[in-house]
mmCIF file of C-alpha atoms and ligand atoms in Angstrom:
data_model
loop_
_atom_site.group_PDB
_atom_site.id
_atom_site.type_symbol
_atom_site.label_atom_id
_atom_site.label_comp_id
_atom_site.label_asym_id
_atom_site.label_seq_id
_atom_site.Cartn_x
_atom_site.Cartn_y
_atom_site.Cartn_z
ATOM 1 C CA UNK A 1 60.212 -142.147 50.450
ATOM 2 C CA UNK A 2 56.273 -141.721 52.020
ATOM 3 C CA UNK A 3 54.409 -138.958 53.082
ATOM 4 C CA UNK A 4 55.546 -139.366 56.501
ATOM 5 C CA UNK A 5 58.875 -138.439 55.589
ATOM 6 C CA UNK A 6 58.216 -135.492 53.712
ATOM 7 C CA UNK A 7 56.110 -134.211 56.544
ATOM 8 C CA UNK A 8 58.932 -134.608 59.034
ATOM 9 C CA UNK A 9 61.547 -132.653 56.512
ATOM 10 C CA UNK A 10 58.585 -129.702 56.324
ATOM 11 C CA UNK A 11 57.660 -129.734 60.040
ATOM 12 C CA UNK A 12 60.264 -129.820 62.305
ATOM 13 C CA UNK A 13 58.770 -130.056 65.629
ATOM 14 C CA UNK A 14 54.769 -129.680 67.084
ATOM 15 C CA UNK A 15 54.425 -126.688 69.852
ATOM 16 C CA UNK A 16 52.076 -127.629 72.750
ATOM 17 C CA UNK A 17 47.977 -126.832 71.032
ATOM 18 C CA UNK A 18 45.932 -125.410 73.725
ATOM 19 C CA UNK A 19 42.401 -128.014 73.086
ATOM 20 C CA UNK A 20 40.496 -124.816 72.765
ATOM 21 C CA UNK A 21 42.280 -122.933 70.289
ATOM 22 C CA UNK A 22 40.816 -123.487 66.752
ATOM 23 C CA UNK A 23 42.458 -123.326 63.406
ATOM 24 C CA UNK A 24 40.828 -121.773 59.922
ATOM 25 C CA UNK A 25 41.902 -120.967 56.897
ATOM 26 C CA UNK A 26 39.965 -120.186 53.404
ATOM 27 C CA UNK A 27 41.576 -121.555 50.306
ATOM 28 C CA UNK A 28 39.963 -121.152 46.816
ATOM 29 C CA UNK A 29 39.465 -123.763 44.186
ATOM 30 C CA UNK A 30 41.697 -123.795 41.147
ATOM 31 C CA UNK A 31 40.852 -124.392 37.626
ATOM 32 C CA UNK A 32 43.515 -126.182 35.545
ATOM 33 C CA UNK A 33 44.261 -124.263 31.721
ATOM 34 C CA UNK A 34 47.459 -126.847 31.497
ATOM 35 C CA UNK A 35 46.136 -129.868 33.057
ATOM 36 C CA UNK A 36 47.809 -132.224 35.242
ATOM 37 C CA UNK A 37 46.996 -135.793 34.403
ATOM 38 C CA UNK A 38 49.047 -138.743 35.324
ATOM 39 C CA UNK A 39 51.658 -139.083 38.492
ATOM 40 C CA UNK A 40 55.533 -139.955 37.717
ATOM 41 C CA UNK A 41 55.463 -141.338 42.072
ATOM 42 C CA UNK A 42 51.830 -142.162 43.145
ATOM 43 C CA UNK A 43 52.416 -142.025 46.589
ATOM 44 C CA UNK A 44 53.596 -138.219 46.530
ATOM 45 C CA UNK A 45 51.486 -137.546 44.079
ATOM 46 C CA UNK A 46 54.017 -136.032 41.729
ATOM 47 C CA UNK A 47 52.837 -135.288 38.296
ATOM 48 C CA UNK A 48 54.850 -136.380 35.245
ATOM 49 C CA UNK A 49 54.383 -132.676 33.533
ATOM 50 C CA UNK A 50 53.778 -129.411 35.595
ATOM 51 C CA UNK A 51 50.756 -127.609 35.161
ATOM 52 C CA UNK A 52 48.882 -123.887 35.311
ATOM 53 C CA UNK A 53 45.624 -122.810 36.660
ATOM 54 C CA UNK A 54 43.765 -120.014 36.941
ATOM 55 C CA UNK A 55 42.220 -119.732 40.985
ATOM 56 C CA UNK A 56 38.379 -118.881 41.078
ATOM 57 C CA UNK A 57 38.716 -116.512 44.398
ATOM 58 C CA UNK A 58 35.466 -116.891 45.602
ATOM 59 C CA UNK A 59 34.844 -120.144 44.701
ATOM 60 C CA UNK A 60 36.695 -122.704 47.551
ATOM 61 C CA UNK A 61 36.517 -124.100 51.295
ATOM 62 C CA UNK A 62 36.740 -123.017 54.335
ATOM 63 C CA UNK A 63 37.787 -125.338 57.175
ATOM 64 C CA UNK A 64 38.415 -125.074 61.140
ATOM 65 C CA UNK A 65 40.711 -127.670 62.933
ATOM 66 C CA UNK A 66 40.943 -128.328 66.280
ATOM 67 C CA UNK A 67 42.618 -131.157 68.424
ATOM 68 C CA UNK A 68 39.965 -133.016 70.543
ATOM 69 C CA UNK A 69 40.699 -134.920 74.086
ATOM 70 C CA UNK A 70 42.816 -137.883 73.805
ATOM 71 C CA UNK A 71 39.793 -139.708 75.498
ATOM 72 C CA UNK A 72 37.998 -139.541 71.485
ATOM 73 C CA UNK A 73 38.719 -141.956 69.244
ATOM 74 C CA UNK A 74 38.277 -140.976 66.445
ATOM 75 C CA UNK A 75 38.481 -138.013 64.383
ATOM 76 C CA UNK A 76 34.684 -135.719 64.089
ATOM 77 C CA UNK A 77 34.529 -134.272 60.442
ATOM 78 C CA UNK A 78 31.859 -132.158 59.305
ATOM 79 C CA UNK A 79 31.151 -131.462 55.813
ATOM 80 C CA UNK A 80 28.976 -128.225 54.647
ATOM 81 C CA UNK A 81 27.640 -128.560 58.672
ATOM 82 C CA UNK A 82 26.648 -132.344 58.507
ATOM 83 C CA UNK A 83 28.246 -134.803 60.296
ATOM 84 C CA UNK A 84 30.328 -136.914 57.666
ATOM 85 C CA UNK A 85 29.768 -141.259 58.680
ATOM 86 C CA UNK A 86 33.301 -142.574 58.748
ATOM 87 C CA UNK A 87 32.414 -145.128 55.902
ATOM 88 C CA UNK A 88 32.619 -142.086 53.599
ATOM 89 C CA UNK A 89 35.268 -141.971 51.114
ATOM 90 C CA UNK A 90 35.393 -138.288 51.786
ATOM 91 C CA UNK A 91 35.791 -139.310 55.919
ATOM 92 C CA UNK A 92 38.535 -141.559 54.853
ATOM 93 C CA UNK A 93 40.018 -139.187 52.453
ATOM 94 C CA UNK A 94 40.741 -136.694 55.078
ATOM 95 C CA UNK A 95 41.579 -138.728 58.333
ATOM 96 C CA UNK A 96 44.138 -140.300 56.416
ATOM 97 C CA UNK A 97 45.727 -137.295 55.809
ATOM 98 C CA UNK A 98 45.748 -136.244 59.178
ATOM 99 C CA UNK A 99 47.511 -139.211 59.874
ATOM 100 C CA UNK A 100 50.555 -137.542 58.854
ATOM 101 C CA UNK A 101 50.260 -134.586 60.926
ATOM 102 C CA UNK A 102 49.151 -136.390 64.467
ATOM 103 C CA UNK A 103 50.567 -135.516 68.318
ATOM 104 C CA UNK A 104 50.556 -138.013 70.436
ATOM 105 C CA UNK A 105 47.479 -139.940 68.389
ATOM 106 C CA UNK A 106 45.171 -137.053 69.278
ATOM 107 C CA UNK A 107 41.701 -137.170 66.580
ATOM 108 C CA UNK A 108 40.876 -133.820 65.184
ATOM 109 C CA UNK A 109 37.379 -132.087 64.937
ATOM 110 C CA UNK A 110 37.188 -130.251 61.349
ATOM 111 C CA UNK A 111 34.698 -128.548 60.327
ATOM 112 C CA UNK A 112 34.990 -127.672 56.471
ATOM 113 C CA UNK A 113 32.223 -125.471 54.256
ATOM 114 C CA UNK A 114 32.785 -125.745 50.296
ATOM 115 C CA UNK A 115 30.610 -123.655 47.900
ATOM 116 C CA UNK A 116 31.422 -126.057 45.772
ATOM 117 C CA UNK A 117 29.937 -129.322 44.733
ATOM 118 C CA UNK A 118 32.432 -132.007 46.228
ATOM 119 C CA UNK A 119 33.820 -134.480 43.809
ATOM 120 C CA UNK A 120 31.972 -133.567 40.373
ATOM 121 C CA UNK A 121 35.345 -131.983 38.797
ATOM 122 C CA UNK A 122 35.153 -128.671 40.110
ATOM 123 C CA UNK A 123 38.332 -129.183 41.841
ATOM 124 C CA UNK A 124 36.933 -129.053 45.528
ATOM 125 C CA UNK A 125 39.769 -131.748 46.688
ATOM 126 C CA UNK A 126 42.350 -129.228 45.425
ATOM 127 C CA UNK A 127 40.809 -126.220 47.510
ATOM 128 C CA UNK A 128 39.671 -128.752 50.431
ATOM 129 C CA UNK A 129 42.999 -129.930 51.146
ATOM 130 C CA UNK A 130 44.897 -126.674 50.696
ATOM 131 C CA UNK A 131 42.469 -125.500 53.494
ATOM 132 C CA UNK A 132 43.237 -127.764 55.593
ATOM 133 C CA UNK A 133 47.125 -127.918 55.232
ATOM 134 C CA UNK A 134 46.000 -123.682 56.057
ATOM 135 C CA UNK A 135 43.913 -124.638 58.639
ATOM 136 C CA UNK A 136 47.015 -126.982 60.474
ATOM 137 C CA UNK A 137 49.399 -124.580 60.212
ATOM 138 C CA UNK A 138 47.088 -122.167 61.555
ATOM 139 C CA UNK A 139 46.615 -124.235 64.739
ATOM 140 C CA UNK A 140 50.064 -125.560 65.254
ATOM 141 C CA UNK A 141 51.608 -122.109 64.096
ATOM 142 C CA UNK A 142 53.892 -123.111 62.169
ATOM 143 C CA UNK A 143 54.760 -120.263 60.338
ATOM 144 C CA UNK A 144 55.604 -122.202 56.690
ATOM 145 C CA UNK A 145 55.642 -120.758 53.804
ATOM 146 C CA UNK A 146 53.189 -120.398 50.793
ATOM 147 C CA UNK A 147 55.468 -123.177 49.172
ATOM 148 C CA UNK A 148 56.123 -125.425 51.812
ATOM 149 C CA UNK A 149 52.290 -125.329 52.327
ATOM 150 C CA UNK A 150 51.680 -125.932 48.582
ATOM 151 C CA UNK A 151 54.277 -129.550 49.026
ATOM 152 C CA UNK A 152 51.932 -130.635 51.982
ATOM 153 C CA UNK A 153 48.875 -130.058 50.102
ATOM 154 C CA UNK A 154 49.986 -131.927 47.051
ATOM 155 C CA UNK A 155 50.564 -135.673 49.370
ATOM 156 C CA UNK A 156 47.111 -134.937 49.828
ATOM 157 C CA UNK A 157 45.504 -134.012 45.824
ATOM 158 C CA UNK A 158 48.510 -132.887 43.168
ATOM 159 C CA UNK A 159 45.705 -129.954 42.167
ATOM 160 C CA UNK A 160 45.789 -128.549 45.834
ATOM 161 C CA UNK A 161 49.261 -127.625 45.689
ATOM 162 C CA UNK A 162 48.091 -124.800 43.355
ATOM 163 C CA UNK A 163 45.176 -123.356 45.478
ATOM 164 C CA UNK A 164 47.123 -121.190 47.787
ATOM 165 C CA UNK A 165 47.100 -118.219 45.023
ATOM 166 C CA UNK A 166 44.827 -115.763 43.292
ATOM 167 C CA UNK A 167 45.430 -115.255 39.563
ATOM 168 C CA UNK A 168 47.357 -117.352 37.416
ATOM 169 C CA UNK A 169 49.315 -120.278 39.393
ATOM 170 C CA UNK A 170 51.997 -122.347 37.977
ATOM 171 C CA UNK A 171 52.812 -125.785 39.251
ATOM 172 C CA UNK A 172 56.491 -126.888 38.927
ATOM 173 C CA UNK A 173 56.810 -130.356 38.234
ATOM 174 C CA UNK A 174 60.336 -131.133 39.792
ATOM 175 C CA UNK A 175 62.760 -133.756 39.430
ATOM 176 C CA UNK A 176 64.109 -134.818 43.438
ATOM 177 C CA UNK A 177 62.505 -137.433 44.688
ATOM 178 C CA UNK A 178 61.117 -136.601 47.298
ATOM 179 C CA UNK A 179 58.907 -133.887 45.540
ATOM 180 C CA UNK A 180 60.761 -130.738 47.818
ATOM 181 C CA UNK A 181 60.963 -128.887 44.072
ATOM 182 C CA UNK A 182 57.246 -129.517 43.300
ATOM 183 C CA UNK A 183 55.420 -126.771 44.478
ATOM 184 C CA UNK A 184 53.584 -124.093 42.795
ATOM 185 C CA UNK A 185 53.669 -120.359 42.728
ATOM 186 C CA UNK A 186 51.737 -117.244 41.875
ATOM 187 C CA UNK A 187 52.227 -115.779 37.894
ATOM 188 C CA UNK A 188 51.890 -111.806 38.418
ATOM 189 C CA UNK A 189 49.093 -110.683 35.835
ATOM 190 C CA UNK A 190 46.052 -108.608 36.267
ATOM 191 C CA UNK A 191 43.652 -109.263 33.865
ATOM 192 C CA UNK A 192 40.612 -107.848 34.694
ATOM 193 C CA UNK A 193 38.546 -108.275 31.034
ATOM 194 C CA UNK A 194 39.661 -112.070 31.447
ATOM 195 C CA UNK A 195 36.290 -113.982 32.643
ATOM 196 C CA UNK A 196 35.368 -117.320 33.421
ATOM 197 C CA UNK A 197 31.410 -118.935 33.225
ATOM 198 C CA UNK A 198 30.477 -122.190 34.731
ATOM 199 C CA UNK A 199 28.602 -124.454 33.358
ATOM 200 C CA UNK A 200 26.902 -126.561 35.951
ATOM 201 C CA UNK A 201 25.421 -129.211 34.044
ATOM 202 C CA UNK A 202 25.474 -131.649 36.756
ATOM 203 C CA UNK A 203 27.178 -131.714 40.729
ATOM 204 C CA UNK A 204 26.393 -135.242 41.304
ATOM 205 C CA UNK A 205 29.708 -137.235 42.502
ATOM 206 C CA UNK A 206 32.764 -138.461 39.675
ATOM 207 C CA UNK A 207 32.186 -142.088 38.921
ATOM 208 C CA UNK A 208 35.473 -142.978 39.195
ATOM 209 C CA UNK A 209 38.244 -140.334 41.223
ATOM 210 C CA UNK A 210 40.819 -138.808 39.315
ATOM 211 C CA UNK A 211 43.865 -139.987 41.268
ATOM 212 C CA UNK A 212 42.294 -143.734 40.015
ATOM 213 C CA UNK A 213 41.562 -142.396 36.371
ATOM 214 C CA UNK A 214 45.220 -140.866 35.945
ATOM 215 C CA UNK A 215 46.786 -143.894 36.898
ATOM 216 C CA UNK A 216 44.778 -146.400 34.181
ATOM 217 C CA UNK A 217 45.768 -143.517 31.300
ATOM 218 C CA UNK A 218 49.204 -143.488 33.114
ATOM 219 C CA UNK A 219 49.726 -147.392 32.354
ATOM 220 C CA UNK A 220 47.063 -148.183 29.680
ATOM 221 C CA UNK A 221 46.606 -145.365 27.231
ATOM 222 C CA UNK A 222 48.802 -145.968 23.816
ATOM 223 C CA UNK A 223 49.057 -142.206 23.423
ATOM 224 C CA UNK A 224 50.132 -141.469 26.824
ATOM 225 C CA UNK A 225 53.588 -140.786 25.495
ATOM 226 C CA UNK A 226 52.439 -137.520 23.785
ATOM 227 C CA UNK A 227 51.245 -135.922 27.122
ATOM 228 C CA UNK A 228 54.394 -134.834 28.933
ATOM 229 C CA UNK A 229 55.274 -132.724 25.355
ATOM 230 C CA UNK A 230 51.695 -131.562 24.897
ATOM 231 C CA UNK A 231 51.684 -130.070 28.165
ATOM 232 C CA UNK A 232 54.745 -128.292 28.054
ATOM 233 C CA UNK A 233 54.573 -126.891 24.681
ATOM 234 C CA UNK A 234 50.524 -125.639 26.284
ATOM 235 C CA UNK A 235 52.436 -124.024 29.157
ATOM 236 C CA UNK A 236 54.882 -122.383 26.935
ATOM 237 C CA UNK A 237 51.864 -120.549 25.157
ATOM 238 C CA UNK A 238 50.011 -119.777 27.908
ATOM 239 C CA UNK A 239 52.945 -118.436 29.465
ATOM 240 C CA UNK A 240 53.570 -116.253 26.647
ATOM 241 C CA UNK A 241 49.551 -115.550 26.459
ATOM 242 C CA UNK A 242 49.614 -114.127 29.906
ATOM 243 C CA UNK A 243 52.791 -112.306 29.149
ATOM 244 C CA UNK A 244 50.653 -110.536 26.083
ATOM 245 C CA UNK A 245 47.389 -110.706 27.300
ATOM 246 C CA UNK A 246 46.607 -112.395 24.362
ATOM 247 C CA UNK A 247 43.387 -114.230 24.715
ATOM 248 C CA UNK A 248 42.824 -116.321 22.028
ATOM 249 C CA UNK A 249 46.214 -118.060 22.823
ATOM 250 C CA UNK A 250 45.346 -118.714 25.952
ATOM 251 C CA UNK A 251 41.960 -119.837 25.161
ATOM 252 C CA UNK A 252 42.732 -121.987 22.136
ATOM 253 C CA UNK A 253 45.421 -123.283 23.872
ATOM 254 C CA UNK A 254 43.481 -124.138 27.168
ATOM 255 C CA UNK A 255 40.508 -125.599 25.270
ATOM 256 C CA UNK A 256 43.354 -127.761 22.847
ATOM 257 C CA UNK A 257 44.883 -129.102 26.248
ATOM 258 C CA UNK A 258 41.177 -130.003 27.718
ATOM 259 C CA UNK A 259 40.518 -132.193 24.469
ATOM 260 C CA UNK A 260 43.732 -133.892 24.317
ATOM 261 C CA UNK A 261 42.983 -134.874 27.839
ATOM 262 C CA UNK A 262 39.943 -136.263 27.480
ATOM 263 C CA UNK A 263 41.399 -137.795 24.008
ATOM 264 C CA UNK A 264 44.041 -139.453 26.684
ATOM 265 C CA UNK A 265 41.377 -140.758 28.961
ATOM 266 C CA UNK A 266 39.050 -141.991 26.358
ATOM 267 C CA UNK A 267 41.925 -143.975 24.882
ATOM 268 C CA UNK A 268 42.520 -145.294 27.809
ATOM 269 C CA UNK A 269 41.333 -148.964 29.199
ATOM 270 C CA UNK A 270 39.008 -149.349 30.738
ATOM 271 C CA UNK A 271 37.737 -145.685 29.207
ATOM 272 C CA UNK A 272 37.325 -143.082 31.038
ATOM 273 C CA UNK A 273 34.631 -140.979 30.273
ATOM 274 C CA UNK A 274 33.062 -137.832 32.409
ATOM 275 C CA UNK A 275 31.194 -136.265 29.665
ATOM 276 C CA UNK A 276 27.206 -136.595 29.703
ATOM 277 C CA UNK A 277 25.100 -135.852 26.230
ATOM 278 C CA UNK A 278 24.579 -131.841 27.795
ATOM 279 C CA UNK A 279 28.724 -131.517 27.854
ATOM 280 C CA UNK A 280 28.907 -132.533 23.930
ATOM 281 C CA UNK A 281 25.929 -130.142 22.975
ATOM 282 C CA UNK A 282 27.664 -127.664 25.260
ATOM 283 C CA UNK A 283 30.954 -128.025 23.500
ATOM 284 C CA UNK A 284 29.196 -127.909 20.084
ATOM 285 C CA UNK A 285 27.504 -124.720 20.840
ATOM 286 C CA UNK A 286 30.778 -122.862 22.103
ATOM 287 C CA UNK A 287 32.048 -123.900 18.682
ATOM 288 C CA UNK A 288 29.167 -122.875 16.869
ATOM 289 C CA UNK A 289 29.151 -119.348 18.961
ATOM 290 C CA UNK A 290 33.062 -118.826 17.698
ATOM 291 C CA UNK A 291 32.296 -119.433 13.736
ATOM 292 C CA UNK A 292 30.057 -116.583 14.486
ATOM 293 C CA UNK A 293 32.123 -114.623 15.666
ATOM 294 C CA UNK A 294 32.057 -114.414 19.390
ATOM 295 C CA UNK A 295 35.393 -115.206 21.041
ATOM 296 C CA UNK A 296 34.584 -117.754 23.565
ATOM 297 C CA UNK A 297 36.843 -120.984 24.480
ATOM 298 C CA UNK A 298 35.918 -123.744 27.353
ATOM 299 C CA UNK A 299 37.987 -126.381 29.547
ATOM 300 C CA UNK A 300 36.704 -129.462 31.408
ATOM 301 C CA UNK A 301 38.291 -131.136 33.833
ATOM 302 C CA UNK A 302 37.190 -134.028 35.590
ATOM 303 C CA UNK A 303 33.866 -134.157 35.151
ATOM 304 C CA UNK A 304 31.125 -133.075 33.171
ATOM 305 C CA UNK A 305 31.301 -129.407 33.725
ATOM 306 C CA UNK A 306 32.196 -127.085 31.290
ATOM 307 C CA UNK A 307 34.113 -124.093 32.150
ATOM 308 C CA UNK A 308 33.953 -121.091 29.621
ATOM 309 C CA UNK A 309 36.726 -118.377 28.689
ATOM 310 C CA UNK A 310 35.539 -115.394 27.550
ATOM 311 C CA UNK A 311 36.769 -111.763 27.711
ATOM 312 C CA UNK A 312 33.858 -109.171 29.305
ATOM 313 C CA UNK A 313 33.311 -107.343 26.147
ATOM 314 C CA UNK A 314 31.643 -110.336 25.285
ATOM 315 C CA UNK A 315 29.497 -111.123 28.157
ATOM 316 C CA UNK A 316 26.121 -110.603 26.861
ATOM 317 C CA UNK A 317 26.555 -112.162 23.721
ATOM 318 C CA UNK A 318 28.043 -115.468 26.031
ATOM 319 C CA UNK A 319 25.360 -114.976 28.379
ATOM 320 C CA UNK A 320 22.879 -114.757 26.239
ATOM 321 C CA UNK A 321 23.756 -118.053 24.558
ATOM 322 C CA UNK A 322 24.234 -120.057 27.629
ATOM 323 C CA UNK A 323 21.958 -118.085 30.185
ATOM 324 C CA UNK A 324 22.476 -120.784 33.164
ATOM 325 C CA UNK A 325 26.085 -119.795 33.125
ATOM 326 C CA UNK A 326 27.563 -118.595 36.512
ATOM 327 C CA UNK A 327 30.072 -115.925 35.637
ATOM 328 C CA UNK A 328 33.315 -115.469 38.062
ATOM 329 C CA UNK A 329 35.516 -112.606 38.846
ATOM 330 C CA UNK A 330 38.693 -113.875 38.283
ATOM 331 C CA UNK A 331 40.900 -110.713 39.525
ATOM 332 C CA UNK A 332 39.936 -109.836 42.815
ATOM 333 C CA UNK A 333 41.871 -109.694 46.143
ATOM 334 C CA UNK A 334 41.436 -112.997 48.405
ATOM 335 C CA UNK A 335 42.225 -110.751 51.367
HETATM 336 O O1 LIG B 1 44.345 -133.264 42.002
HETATM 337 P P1 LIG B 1 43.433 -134.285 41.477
HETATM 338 O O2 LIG B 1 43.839 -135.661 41.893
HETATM 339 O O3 LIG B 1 42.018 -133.973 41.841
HETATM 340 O O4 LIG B 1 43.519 -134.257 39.876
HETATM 341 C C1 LIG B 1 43.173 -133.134 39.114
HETATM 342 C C2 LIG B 1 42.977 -133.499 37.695
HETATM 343 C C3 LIG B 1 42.386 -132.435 36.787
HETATM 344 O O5 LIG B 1 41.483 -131.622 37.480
HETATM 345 C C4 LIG B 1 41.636 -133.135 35.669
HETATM 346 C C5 LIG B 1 43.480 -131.592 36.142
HETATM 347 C C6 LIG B 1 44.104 -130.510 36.989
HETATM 348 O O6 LIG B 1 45.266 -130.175 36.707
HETATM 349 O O7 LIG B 1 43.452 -129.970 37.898
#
């Protein structure tokens, strides 16, 4: 089974695109608390566990589509309003992708703005590529669903299929083969006092991409095997967290998953390692802030960055001990 496939089961036919009309959609980004690490089919990219985020709403991409004459060659792909060189990984990234989704070998122009630093683990693939799956079925109208948009999303990064939410966001794992079952979908909760501070301790790109880091743990970590059970007893809790509102479940939890993910990668060979000094001193301090009392838990994903879990009675006292932090509103309407 490829991509191509899966594409042709979820879009059944291409209506005529007037060369004018533009597409546009506005995902955000997604923050894992259950992480997804490792693929159980690379070429899907289905996961081996399922995973839940939490969306940051303001936080993510937009991106406009439109089909260009037939006489272009190539696809035009602008990134934060510069001109992207088609040696870029990024370039390459996302004219493959459109691959799957061409009429009559037509290039695409896209323009895409991302408040977010590309590729330094803040998940801008996962909001990128769920704005452009939005973005397509904007232009070609058609019509799918939230989880039929999710599927697309995921052939192009396994963390976009969750970025079509607000809130809390599970991501089933599935079992068919082709992936049809894997697709995420919204948790109800409103929890307003829940916060979340970034930690931008650097924005410069991942030395080595996740989809190639997952893989090495994948096939060379000895601990791998504990994964698939770590995650799902983590989702368990934080299911049951959300249910209660109980924060320092979900927090302990979340940061508990975050180390035994990095534990995975650094165990891995060759070792994978995204942390810089400022992320251990970082880590240290969030510990040092809980034995004294302030309730404060972090996750980091694939990168350096640390992102912090407080609740908002505690804001000043967080603030105050990590003043750079950028807070976000987690609970606010995307529309
Ligand atoms: O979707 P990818 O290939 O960017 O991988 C995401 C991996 C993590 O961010 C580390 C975990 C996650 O679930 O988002």
């Amino acid at each position: 089974m490829n991509k191509i496939d899966i594409v042709k089961k979820i879009v059944m036919e291409n209506k005529k695109v007037p060369l004018d009309k533009v597409g546009e959609a506005f995902m955000p980004t997604n923050i894992a608390l259950c992480k997804y690490w490792g693929k159980r089919d690379v070429e899907l990219n289905l996961p081996v566990t399922a995973s839940l985020s939490i969306a940051l709403p303001k936080k993510g991409t937009d991106t406009k589509i439109k089909l260009l004459d037939s006489e272009e060659d190539a696809d035009i792909i602008y990134l934060n309003e510069k001109k992207v060189n088609k040696s870029h990984v990024f370039y390459k990234r996302i004219s493959e992708f459109l691959n799957l989704f061409r009429v009559n070998n037509k290039s695409f122009h896209v323009d895409t703005v991302s408040n977010i630093p590309v590729a330094a683990g803040l998940a801008s693939s996962a909001s990128g590529f769920a704005a452009l799956v939005g973005a397509l079925n904007d232009l070609f109208d058609w019509r799918l669903t939230l989880d039929k948009q999710s599927v697309l999303a995921r052939l192009g990064s396994g963390s976009a299929a969750r970025s079509f939410w607000s809130g809390f966001v599970f991501l089933n794992k599935g079992i068919k083969s082709d992936g049809m079952d894997c697709f995420a979908e919204s948790i109800e909760c409103n929890w307003k006092e829940l916060k979340i501070g970034l930690l931008m301790l650097d924005n410069s790109e991942k030395y080595i991409s996740s989809r190639k880091a997952m893989n090495i743990s994948v096939d060379t970590c000895p601990f791998y095997k504990v994964w698939p059970e770590t995650v799902d007893s983590a989702i368990e809790k934080t299911f049951k967290a959300i249910e209660s509102k109980d924060f320092t479940l979900l927090g302990e939890t979340a940061e508990k998953n975050a180390m035994a993910m990095h534990s995975i990668m650094l165990s891995s060979y060759p070792a994978i390692d995204y942390s810089i000094d400022k992320t251990h001193l970082e880590r240290k301090k969030v510990w040092e802030l809980r034995k004294n009392g302030v309730e404060v838990y972090f996750t980091q994903d694939a990168g350096p960055n640390i992102k912090l879990l407080f609740l908002e009675k505690d804001f000043e006292k967080v603030k105050e001990a990590f003043p750079e932090m950028e807070e976000i509103d987690l609970f606010f309407s995307m529309n």
